[in-house]
């Protein structure tokens, strides 16, 4: 039996893409192994959204040199966002000459072909397509996250936020046909999956400019599928978040009252320079519309500090907005300069010390808000989807519809079941409790 090992960097979309890579490898007769040294093929599914994600991948690929020298028959493949940057594939080949296959984000469907080709030639296989990838409905993912399942609805992005590399490495936005998405959701629910998350860089612009269903219509259709399951989606761009979507969330109990709405900054000047196409006030209005229809909606966000030109006064506006909205969670990032983006050319790049000070202040604020929200859970009973087992804690875990994680004593039979958990303790973002019979 041949074995594969996949190393994934970056976001949920990459995690799901790795499930597709696993699907292709399974079809070729490979089985998964936890140990890299036992693998006949190692695939790095890379990310380049920030410099540290890129460096992380370089470090790991570098560490494989020794193993490859000892195991000449081992195949090493590098794919994902990193390879798709201009000139990166050649650079990777020069730096890591022992890598066998380098493929771009638009070339995943051809992975099988590359592996078969590499088995008959000594030369490295490099294939980076410039034009946007086609939507391939034929890859059967090897899903690894039961009871959760991810479904891509769009690929690529048209927004060109000035800091972001995604539109350059993932190409223009293209949407899958709603019938394909709905059929995939039906099959997953029939197979026993309990949580479906629709994925896209900007799900709100799904099928824009075509006569297919709009995003709210698509959500509604999926929510009407029979069976008990939760429906989530990410990511939403505030400029495209509509009242119709808020209504659909309110009217369909299967759609979780939980929205990820990246704000990025609370300063209008910074938002403009980021090319986000909304002001802080526009954002707050969207939040108000959402809360009007879904008062208990949990809101999470992404925030960048240290964008070029961001002053202390700009940063204070971000702090004010965070205080006002009271996010249930926030992913906070220090701006990372990405070659080829508009922001990389901007003057007034903010120094490291200032960035560190701002991110620390922001993280402290977000943590405080999260702790206050978590504390309110104590004594309440919440419905949790039992998703996993934590070996270290010897506890089962899952989330409520708002995305809040809870740990509890249980058994394997509970995996994939909805359980009522009475919360007895809150610790930072995590909750602890006991199952109620
Ligand atoms: N630097 C820092 N954060 C970034 N993000 C995207 N590009 C960058 C960058 N160059 C963040 C944004 C986005 C999230 C997925 O990553 O906040 O919403
Ligand atoms: Fe990047 Fe903006 Fe597109 Fe999100 S919407 S992927 S931040 S360009």
GROMACS .gro file of C-alpha atoms and ligand atoms in nm:
model
  463
    1UNK     CA    1   0.000   0.000   0.000
    2UNK     CA    2   0.129   0.349  -0.094
    3UNK     CA    3   0.077   0.637   0.149
    4UNK     CA    4   0.022   1.012   0.123
    5UNK     CA    5   0.076   1.294   0.370
    6UNK     CA    6  -0.069   1.641   0.304
    7UNK     CA    7   0.051   1.956   0.482
    8UNK     CA    8  -0.205   2.238   0.466
    9UNK     CA    9  -0.145   2.607   0.532
   10UNK     CA   10  -0.396   2.890   0.550
   11UNK     CA   11  -0.770   2.914   0.550
   12UNK     CA   12  -1.074   2.685   0.545
   13UNK     CA   13  -1.076   2.696   0.169
   14UNK     CA   14  -0.731   2.539   0.163
   15UNK     CA   15  -0.838   2.278   0.416
   16UNK     CA   16  -1.120   2.179   0.181
   17UNK     CA   17  -0.886   2.188  -0.117
   18UNK     CA   18  -0.663   1.941   0.067
   19UNK     CA   19  -0.966   1.713   0.096
   20UNK     CA   20  -0.984   1.726  -0.284
   21UNK     CA   21  -0.612   1.647  -0.312
   22UNK     CA   22  -0.674   1.354  -0.076
   23UNK     CA   23  -0.961   1.246  -0.304
   24UNK     CA   24  -0.733   1.243  -0.608
   25UNK     CA   25  -0.462   1.049  -0.420
   26UNK     CA   26  -0.716   0.794  -0.289
   27UNK     CA   27  -0.829   0.735  -0.645
   28UNK     CA   28  -0.467   0.659  -0.735
   29UNK     CA   29  -0.460   0.396  -0.458
   30UNK     CA   30  -0.280   0.596  -0.188
   31UNK     CA   31  -0.384   0.587   0.178
   32UNK     CA   32  -0.334   0.862   0.432
   33UNK     CA   33  -0.053   0.849   0.689
   34UNK     CA   34   0.004   1.076   0.987
   35UNK     CA   35   0.381   1.029   0.967
   36UNK     CA   36   0.558   1.218   0.690
   37UNK     CA   37   0.849   0.972   0.694
   38UNK     CA   38   0.614   0.687   0.598
   39UNK     CA   39   0.470   0.873   0.300
   40UNK     CA   40   0.532   0.784  -0.065
   41UNK     CA   41   0.404   1.126  -0.162
   42UNK     CA   42   0.405   1.446   0.045
   43UNK     CA   43   0.191   1.735  -0.082
   44UNK     CA   44   0.232   2.089   0.050
   45UNK     CA   45  -0.086   2.288  -0.003
   46UNK     CA   46   0.052   2.637   0.051
   47UNK     CA   47  -0.084   2.981   0.137
   48UNK     CA   48   0.071   3.323   0.070
   49UNK     CA   49  -0.183   3.562   0.222
   50UNK     CA   50   0.076   3.679   0.475
   51UNK     CA   51   0.454   3.651   0.477
   52UNK     CA   52   0.461   3.420   0.779
   53UNK     CA   53   0.238   3.160   0.602
   54UNK     CA   54   0.485   3.165   0.314
   55UNK     CA   55   0.790   3.132   0.541
   56UNK     CA   56   0.627   2.849   0.729
   57UNK     CA   57   0.592   2.651   0.405
   58UNK     CA   58   0.953   2.724   0.301
   59UNK     CA   59   1.073   2.600   0.639
   60UNK     CA   60   0.878   2.275   0.613
   61UNK     CA   61   0.976   2.204   0.252
   62UNK     CA   62   1.339   2.270   0.348
   63UNK     CA   63   1.320   2.019   0.630
   64UNK     CA   64   1.228   1.745   0.386
   65UNK     CA   65   1.561   1.760   0.204
   66UNK     CA   66   1.727   1.498   0.428
   67UNK     CA   67   1.433   1.261   0.412
   68UNK     CA   68   1.417   1.287   0.034
   69UNK     CA   69   1.792   1.214   0.010
   70UNK     CA   70   1.736   0.895   0.207
   71UNK     CA   71   1.415   0.805   0.025
   72UNK     CA   72   1.471   0.890  -0.343
   73UNK     CA   73   1.143   0.722  -0.441
   74UNK     CA   74   0.940   0.964  -0.227
   75UNK     CA   75   0.749   1.220  -0.433
   76UNK     CA   76   0.724   1.580  -0.312
   77UNK     CA   77   0.458   1.807  -0.463
   78UNK     CA   78   0.400   2.176  -0.387
   79UNK     CA   79   0.073   2.341  -0.483
   80UNK     CA   80  -0.155   2.618  -0.363
   81UNK     CA   81  -0.140   2.998  -0.354
   82UNK     CA   82   0.236   3.034  -0.306
   83UNK     CA   83   0.324   2.868  -0.637
   84UNK     CA   84   0.079   3.082  -0.832
   85UNK     CA   85   0.261   3.411  -0.758
   86UNK     CA   86   0.456   3.555  -1.047
   87UNK     CA   87   0.792   3.382  -1.086
   88UNK     CA   88   0.749   3.177  -0.767
   89UNK     CA   89   0.741   2.833  -0.929
   90UNK     CA   90   1.087   2.883  -1.082
   91UNK     CA   91   1.215   3.032  -0.758
   92UNK     CA   92   1.084   2.731  -0.566
   93UNK     CA   93   1.250   2.493  -0.811
   94UNK     CA   94   1.585   2.672  -0.770
   95UNK     CA   95   1.561   2.676  -0.393
   96UNK     CA   96   1.432   2.320  -0.350
   97UNK     CA   97   1.563   2.124  -0.649
   98UNK     CA   98   1.445   1.796  -0.491
   99UNK     CA   99   1.076   1.893  -0.520
  100UNK     CA  100   0.920   1.675  -0.793
  101UNK     CA  101   0.598   1.854  -0.881
  102UNK     CA  102   0.503   2.223  -0.862
  103UNK     CA  103   0.147   2.308  -0.961
  104UNK     CA  104  -0.069   2.621  -0.943
  105UNK     CA  105  -0.409   2.688  -0.790
  106UNK     CA  106  -0.569   2.654  -1.134
  107UNK     CA  107  -0.410   2.314  -1.195
  108UNK     CA  108  -0.534   2.096  -0.911
  109UNK     CA  109  -0.747   1.886  -1.147
  110UNK     CA  110  -0.433   1.772  -1.325
  111UNK     CA  111  -0.254   1.644  -1.014
  112UNK     CA  112  -0.318   1.281  -1.112
  113UNK     CA  113  -0.162   1.344  -1.454
  114UNK     CA  114   0.146   1.510  -1.293
  115UNK     CA  115   0.204   1.217  -1.059
  116UNK     CA  116   0.183   0.965  -1.342
  117UNK     CA  117   0.413   1.182  -1.556
  118UNK     CA  118   0.672   1.220  -1.279
  119UNK     CA  119   0.685   0.844  -1.236
  120UNK     CA  120   0.818   0.815  -1.592
  121UNK     CA  121   1.051   1.119  -1.607
  122UNK     CA  122   1.341   1.247  -1.398
  123UNK     CA  123   1.278   1.616  -1.468
  124UNK     CA  124   1.063   1.824  -1.234
  125UNK     CA  125   0.700   1.872  -1.343
  126UNK     CA  126   0.608   2.242  -1.328
  127UNK     CA  127   0.267   2.359  -1.441
  128UNK     CA  128   0.132   2.700  -1.351
  129UNK     CA  129  -0.166   2.813  -1.556
  130UNK     CA  130  -0.208   3.189  -1.611
  131UNK     CA  131  -0.575   3.176  -1.703
  132UNK     CA  132  -0.843   3.110  -1.440
  133UNK     CA  133  -0.908   2.748  -1.354
  134UNK     CA  134  -1.216   2.574  -1.481
  135UNK     CA  135  -1.475   2.459  -1.234
  136UNK     CA  136  -1.429   2.087  -1.210
  137UNK     CA  137  -1.724   1.890  -1.074
  138UNK     CA  138  -1.544   1.556  -1.105
  139UNK     CA  139  -1.314   1.560  -0.802
  140UNK     CA  140  -1.466   1.360  -0.520
  141UNK     CA  141  -1.316   1.506  -0.199
  142UNK     CA  142  -1.196   1.269   0.069
  143UNK     CA  143  -1.370   1.441   0.360
  144UNK     CA  144  -1.190   1.439   0.691
  145UNK     CA  145  -1.410   1.659   0.909
  146UNK     CA  146  -1.729   1.466   0.974
  147UNK     CA  147  -1.984   1.587   1.090
  148UNK     CA  148  -1.883   1.911   0.914
  149UNK     CA  149  -1.868   1.940   0.538
  150UNK     CA  150  -1.745   2.227   0.325
  151UNK     CA  151  -1.883   2.313  -0.015
  152UNK     CA  152  -1.720   2.563  -0.251
  153UNK     CA  153  -1.972   2.790  -0.415
  154UNK     CA  154  -1.734   3.042  -0.572
  155UNK     CA  155  -1.366   3.045  -0.660
  156UNK     CA  156  -1.144   3.351  -0.697
  157UNK     CA  157  -1.214   3.713  -0.615
  158UNK     CA  158  -1.282   4.034  -0.807
  159UNK     CA  159  -1.247   4.282  -0.524
  160UNK     CA  160  -0.879   4.370  -0.532
  161UNK     CA  161  -0.856   4.498  -0.177
  162UNK     CA  162  -0.526   4.682  -0.204
  163UNK     CA  163  -0.343   4.466   0.055
  164UNK     CA  164  -0.460   4.129  -0.073
  165UNK     CA  165  -0.283   3.877  -0.295
  166UNK     CA  166  -0.586   3.648  -0.339
  167UNK     CA  167  -0.719   3.799  -0.667
  168UNK     CA  168  -0.372   3.750  -0.819
  169UNK     CA  169  -0.328   3.387  -0.714
  170UNK     CA  170  -0.687   3.265  -0.730
  171UNK     CA  171  -0.803   3.455  -1.039
  172UNK     CA  172  -1.139   3.608  -1.123
  173UNK     CA  173  -1.451   3.512  -0.936
  174UNK     CA  174  -1.646   3.222  -1.083
  175UNK     CA  175  -1.950   3.052  -0.935
  176UNK     CA  176  -2.057   2.690  -0.943
  177UNK     CA  177  -2.403   2.612  -1.078
  178UNK     CA  178  -2.662   2.619  -0.801
  179UNK     CA  179  -2.792   2.276  -0.908
  180UNK     CA  180  -2.444   2.127  -0.850
  181UNK     CA  181  -2.416   2.295  -0.510
  182UNK     CA  182  -2.764   2.185  -0.401
  183UNK     CA  183  -2.707   1.827  -0.516
  184UNK     CA  184  -2.379   1.815  -0.325
  185UNK     CA  185  -2.552   1.946  -0.011
  186UNK     CA  186  -2.833   1.690  -0.046
  187UNK     CA  187  -2.588   1.403  -0.085
  188UNK     CA  188  -2.391   1.515   0.220
  189UNK     CA  189  -2.700   1.547   0.438
  190UNK     CA  190  -2.820   1.204   0.318
  191UNK     CA  191  -2.478   1.067   0.412
  192UNK     CA  192  -2.524   1.198   0.767
  193UNK     CA  193  -2.330   1.525   0.769
  194UNK     CA  194  -2.477   1.769   1.022
  195UNK     CA  195  -2.315   2.097   0.931
  196UNK     CA  196  -2.267   2.240   0.584
  197UNK     CA  197  -2.049   2.548   0.531
  198UNK     CA  198  -2.066   2.723   0.195
  199UNK     CA  199  -1.730   2.867   0.098
  200UNK     CA  200  -1.623   3.157  -0.119
  201UNK     CA  201  -1.401   3.467  -0.090
  202UNK     CA  202  -1.717   3.675  -0.116
  203UNK     CA  203  -2.023   3.451  -0.102
  204UNK     CA  204  -2.257   3.750  -0.134
  205UNK     CA  205  -2.163   3.804  -0.494
  206UNK     CA  206  -2.243   3.441  -0.582
  207UNK     CA  207  -2.367   3.407  -0.943
  208UNK     CA  208  -2.349   3.783  -0.999
  209UNK     CA  209  -2.425   3.874  -1.356
  210UNK     CA  210  -2.581   3.536  -1.437
  211UNK     CA  211  -2.941   3.416  -1.431
  212UNK     CA  212  -2.870   3.152  -1.166
  213UNK     CA  213  -3.002   3.183  -0.809
  214UNK     CA  214  -2.873   3.472  -0.597
  215UNK     CA  215  -2.686   3.387  -0.277
  216UNK     CA  216  -2.989   3.436  -0.046
  217UNK     CA  217  -3.198   3.218  -0.280
  218UNK     CA  218  -2.930   2.949  -0.281
  219UNK     CA  219  -2.914   2.951   0.100
  220UNK     CA  220  -3.290   2.923   0.123
  221UNK     CA  221  -3.300   2.625  -0.115
  222UNK     CA  222  -3.035   2.441   0.086
  223UNK     CA  223  -3.206   2.525   0.416
  224UNK     CA  224  -3.520   2.361   0.282
  225UNK     CA  225  -3.351   2.022   0.238
  226UNK     CA  226  -3.509   1.771   0.479
  227UNK     CA  227  -3.317   1.662   0.789
  228UNK     CA  228  -3.161   1.820   1.096
  229UNK     CA  229  -2.846   2.008   1.006
  230UNK     CA  230  -2.680   2.348   1.039
  231UNK     CA  231  -2.599   2.573   0.750
  232UNK     CA  232  -2.315   2.828   0.761
  233UNK     CA  233  -2.134   3.038   0.504
  234UNK     CA  234  -1.814   3.239   0.476
  235UNK     CA  235  -1.683   3.495   0.386
  236UNK     CA  236  -1.916   3.792   0.336
  237UNK     CA  237  -1.800   4.126   0.202
  238UNK     CA  238  -1.984   4.408   0.382
  239UNK     CA  239  -2.042   4.603   0.057
  240UNK     CA  240  -2.253   4.315  -0.081
  241UNK     CA  241  -2.429   4.209   0.239
  242UNK     CA  242  -2.800   4.266   0.171
  243UNK     CA  243  -3.116   4.302   0.379
  244UNK     CA  244  -3.260   4.010   0.181
  245UNK     CA  245  -2.979   3.792   0.319
  246UNK     CA  246  -3.055   3.905   0.677
  247UNK     CA  247  -3.422   3.813   0.618
  248UNK     CA  248  -3.333   3.470   0.484
  249UNK     CA  249  -3.116   3.403   0.792
  250UNK     CA  250  -3.403   3.513   1.018
  251UNK     CA  251  -3.664   3.300   0.840
  252UNK     CA  252  -3.468   2.974   0.821
  253UNK     CA  253  -3.379   2.814   1.156
  254UNK     CA  254  -3.124   2.582   0.993
  255UNK     CA  255  -2.912   2.882   0.890
  256UNK     CA  256  -2.696   2.963   1.192
  257UNK     CA  257  -2.737   3.307   1.347
  258UNK     CA  258  -2.369   3.363   1.301
  259UNK     CA  259  -2.207   3.581   1.036
  260UNK     CA  260  -1.842   3.643   0.954
  261UNK     CA  261  -1.823   4.001   0.826
  262UNK     CA  262  -1.465   4.127   0.793
  263UNK     CA  263  -1.441   4.499   0.869
  264UNK     CA  264  -1.059   4.528   0.832
  265UNK     CA  265  -1.048   4.882   0.981
  266UNK     CA  266  -1.266   5.139   1.156
  267UNK     CA  267  -1.105   5.437   0.981
  268UNK     CA  268  -1.263   5.571   0.662
  269UNK     CA  269  -0.926   5.691   0.532
  270UNK     CA  270  -0.775   5.344   0.576
  271UNK     CA  271  -1.084   5.169   0.434
  272UNK     CA  272  -1.058   5.391   0.127
  273UNK     CA  273  -0.689   5.316   0.082
  274UNK     CA  274  -0.771   4.946   0.128
  275UNK     CA  275  -1.025   4.976  -0.158
  276UNK     CA  276  -1.296   4.822   0.062
  277UNK     CA  277  -1.574   5.037  -0.091
  278UNK     CA  278  -1.756   5.113   0.238
  279UNK     CA  279  -1.713   5.351   0.530
  280UNK     CA  280  -1.723   5.263   0.900
  281UNK     CA  281  -2.074   5.406   0.910
  282UNK     CA  282  -2.184   5.189   0.615
  283UNK     CA  283  -2.050   4.888   0.804
  284UNK     CA  284  -2.237   4.982   1.121
  285UNK     CA  285  -2.555   5.024   0.917
  286UNK     CA  286  -2.518   4.671   0.778
  287UNK     CA  287  -2.475   4.542   1.132
  288UNK     CA  288  -2.788   4.730   1.236
  289UNK     CA  289  -2.990   4.578   0.948
  290UNK     CA  290  -2.865   4.232   1.037
  291UNK     CA  291  -2.950   4.278   1.407
  292UNK     CA  292  -3.294   4.418   1.318
  293UNK     CA  293  -3.382   4.084   1.155
  294UNK     CA  294  -3.161   3.853   1.363
  295UNK     CA  295  -3.121   4.021   1.704
  296UNK     CA  296  -2.916   3.740   1.856
  297UNK     CA  297  -2.682   3.711   1.556
  298UNK     CA  298  -2.318   3.650   1.652
  299UNK     CA  299  -2.078   3.855   1.446
  300UNK     CA  300  -1.715   3.770   1.385
  301UNK     CA  301  -1.467   3.973   1.186
  302UNK     CA  302  -1.115   4.016   1.045
  303UNK     CA  303  -0.909   4.325   1.129
  304UNK     CA  304  -0.574   4.440   0.994
  305UNK     CA  305  -0.350   4.679   1.188
  306UNK     CA  306  -0.054   4.869   1.048
  307UNK     CA  307  -0.189   4.919   0.696
  308UNK     CA  308   0.038   5.175   0.517
  309UNK     CA  309  -0.042   5.524   0.640
  310UNK     CA  310  -0.249   5.408   0.940
  311UNK     CA  311  -0.206   5.672   1.213
  312UNK     CA  312  -0.273   5.636   1.584
  313UNK     CA  313  -0.599   5.827   1.524
  314UNK     CA  314  -0.700   5.577   1.252
  315UNK     CA  315  -0.622   5.289   1.484
  316UNK     CA  316  -0.832   5.451   1.760
  317UNK     CA  317  -1.127   5.446   1.517
  318UNK     CA  318  -1.083   5.070   1.478
  319UNK     CA  319  -1.081   5.035   1.857
  320UNK     CA  320  -1.401   5.244   1.879
  321UNK     CA  321  -1.575   5.032   1.617
  322UNK     CA  322  -1.475   4.709   1.791
  323UNK     CA  323  -1.616   4.846   2.118
  324UNK     CA  324  -1.941   4.943   1.946
  325UNK     CA  325  -2.003   4.617   1.760
  326UNK     CA  326  -1.888   4.382   2.038
  327UNK     CA  327  -1.780   4.100   1.803
  328UNK     CA  328  -1.817   3.743   1.924
  329UNK     CA  329  -1.468   3.681   1.789
  330UNK     CA  330  -1.215   3.862   1.573
  331UNK     CA  331  -0.917   3.744   1.372
  332UNK     CA  332  -0.655   4.015   1.406
  333UNK     CA  333  -0.361   4.052   1.172
  334UNK     CA  334  -0.059   4.275   1.134
  335UNK     CA  335  -0.048   4.404   0.777
  336UNK     CA  336   0.191   4.199   0.566
  337UNK     CA  337   0.334   4.351   0.250
  338UNK     CA  338   0.257   4.133  -0.052
  339UNK     CA  339   0.457   4.196  -0.369
  340UNK     CA  340   0.235   4.278  -0.664
  341UNK     CA  341  -0.050   4.431  -0.461
  342UNK     CA  342  -0.131   4.803  -0.473
  343UNK     CA  343  -0.056   4.853  -0.103
  344UNK     CA  344   0.299   4.722  -0.144
  345UNK     CA  345   0.375   5.036  -0.343
  346UNK     CA  346   0.223   5.275  -0.089
  347UNK     CA  347   0.447   5.510   0.112
  348UNK     CA  348   0.436   5.525   0.494
  349UNK     CA  349   0.466   5.156   0.572
  350UNK     CA  350   0.410   5.139   0.949
  351UNK     CA  351   0.706   5.033   1.164
  352UNK     CA  352   0.715   4.701   1.350
  353UNK     CA  353   0.707   4.846   1.702
  354UNK     CA  354   0.392   5.047   1.629
  355UNK     CA  355   0.227   4.742   1.469
  356UNK     CA  356   0.312   4.531   1.773
  357UNK     CA  357   0.168   4.790   2.011
  358UNK     CA  358  -0.154   4.819   1.811
  359UNK     CA  359  -0.210   4.447   1.766
  360UNK     CA  360  -0.149   4.385   2.138
  361UNK     CA  361  -0.404   4.651   2.234
  362UNK     CA  362  -0.656   4.511   1.989
  363UNK     CA  363  -0.610   4.150   2.097
  364UNK     CA  364  -0.652   4.253   2.462
  365UNK     CA  365  -0.977   4.431   2.378
  366UNK     CA  366  -1.116   4.143   2.172
  367UNK     CA  367  -1.022   3.891   2.442
  368UNK     CA  368  -1.192   4.100   2.706
  369UNK     CA  369  -1.513   4.119   2.499
  370UNK     CA  370  -1.502   3.745   2.438
  371UNK     CA  371  -1.451   3.671   2.809
  372UNK     CA  372  -1.747   3.888   2.906
  373UNK     CA  373  -1.966   3.714   2.646
  374UNK     CA  374  -1.848   3.366   2.753
  375UNK     CA  375  -1.921   3.439   3.120
  376UNK     CA  376  -2.286   3.501   3.031
  377UNK     CA  377  -2.315   3.139   2.916
  378UNK     CA  378  -2.255   2.996   3.263
  379UNK     CA  379  -2.574   2.832   3.395
  380UNK     CA  380  -2.734   2.820   3.048
  381UNK     CA  381  -2.809   2.506   2.846
  382UNK     CA  382  -2.699   2.520   2.483
  383UNK     CA  383  -2.738   2.285   2.189
  384UNK     CA  384  -2.396   2.163   2.079
  385UNK     CA  385  -2.307   1.959   1.774
  386UNK     CA  386  -2.055   1.705   1.903
  387UNK     CA  387  -1.772   1.738   1.652
  388UNK     CA  388  -1.454   1.593   1.795
  389UNK     CA  389  -1.260   1.446   2.085
  390UNK     CA  390  -0.972   1.632   2.250
  391UNK     CA  391  -0.713   1.374   2.351
  392UNK     CA  392  -0.521   1.610   2.583
  393UNK     CA  393  -0.828   1.724   2.770
  394UNK     CA  394  -0.999   1.382   2.747
  395UNK     CA  395  -1.319   1.568   2.662
  396UNK     CA  396  -1.556   1.581   2.366
  397UNK     CA  397  -1.618   1.915   2.201
  398UNK     CA  398  -1.841   2.097   1.960
  399UNK     CA  399  -1.996   2.437   1.889
  400UNK     CA  400  -2.331   2.599   1.938
  401UNK     CA  401  -2.506   2.773   1.650
  402UNK     CA  402  -2.320   3.096   1.733
  403UNK     CA  403  -1.988   2.920   1.682
  404UNK     CA  404  -1.894   2.910   2.053
  405UNK     CA  405  -1.686   2.604   2.146
  406UNK     CA  406  -1.788   2.386   2.442
  407UNK     CA  407  -1.611   2.088   2.603
  408UNK     CA  408  -1.790   1.810   2.791
  409UNK     CA  409  -1.758   1.447   2.903
  410UNK     CA  410  -1.904   1.207   2.648
  411UNK     CA  411  -1.844   0.899   2.436
  412UNK     CA  412  -1.775   0.813   2.072
  413UNK     CA  413  -2.144   0.753   1.996
  414UNK     CA  414  -2.206   1.125   2.042
  415UNK     CA  415  -1.986   1.228   1.747
  416UNK     CA  416  -2.218   1.386   1.491
  417UNK     CA  417  -2.506   1.415   1.739
  418UNK     CA  418  -2.670   1.730   1.874
  419UNK     CA  419  -2.649   1.735   2.254
  420UNK     CA  420  -2.775   1.974   2.520
  421UNK     CA  421  -2.489   2.091   2.737
  422UNK     CA  422  -2.534   2.284   3.061
  423UNK     CA  423  -2.245   2.529   3.083
  424UNK     CA  424  -2.071   2.525   3.420
  425UNK     CA  425  -1.752   2.716   3.343
  426UNK     CA  426  -1.621   2.973   3.096
  427UNK     CA  427  -1.250   2.998   3.027
  428UNK     CA  428  -1.153   3.264   2.771
  429UNK     CA  429  -1.323   3.175   2.445
  430UNK     CA  430  -1.402   2.814   2.554
  431UNK     CA  431  -1.692   2.685   2.758
  432UNK     CA  432  -1.709   2.373   2.974
  433UNK     CA  433  -2.022   2.189   3.081
  434UNK     CA  434  -2.213   1.865   3.128
  435UNK     CA  435  -2.456   1.690   2.899
  436UNK     CA  436  -2.814   1.710   3.018
  437UNK     CA  437  -3.001   1.382   2.976
  438LIG     N1  438  -0.180   4.137   0.550
  438LIG     C1  439  -0.249   4.107   0.664
  438LIG     N2  440  -0.370   4.050   0.662
  438LIG     C2  441  -0.423   4.019   0.541
  438LIG     N3  442  -0.540   3.962   0.508
  438LIG     C3  443  -0.547   3.952   0.374
  438LIG     N4  444  -0.435   4.003   0.319
  438LIG     C4  445  -0.356   4.045   0.422
  438LIG     C5  446  -0.229   4.107   0.429
  438LIG     N5  447  -0.159   4.138   0.320
  438LIG     C6  448  -0.641   3.924   0.607
  438LIG     C7  449  -0.772   3.998   0.586
  438LIG     C8  450  -0.865   3.893   0.531
  438LIG     C9  451  -0.810   3.769   0.597
  438LIG    C10  452  -0.850   3.641   0.533
  438LIG     O1  453  -0.671   3.786   0.591
  438LIG     O2  454  -0.818   4.043   0.713
  438LIG     O3  455  -0.999   3.916   0.563
  439LIG    FE1  456  -0.879   3.950  -0.054
  439LIG    FE2  457  -1.061   4.147  -0.045
  439LIG    FE3  458  -1.100   3.936  -0.209
  439LIG    FE4  459  -1.120   3.904   0.058
  439LIG     S1  460  -1.252   4.034  -0.070
  439LIG     S2  461  -1.008   3.770  -0.087
  439LIG     S3  462  -0.965   4.045   0.136
  439LIG     S4  463  -0.935   4.089  -0.225
   0.00000   0.00000   0.00000
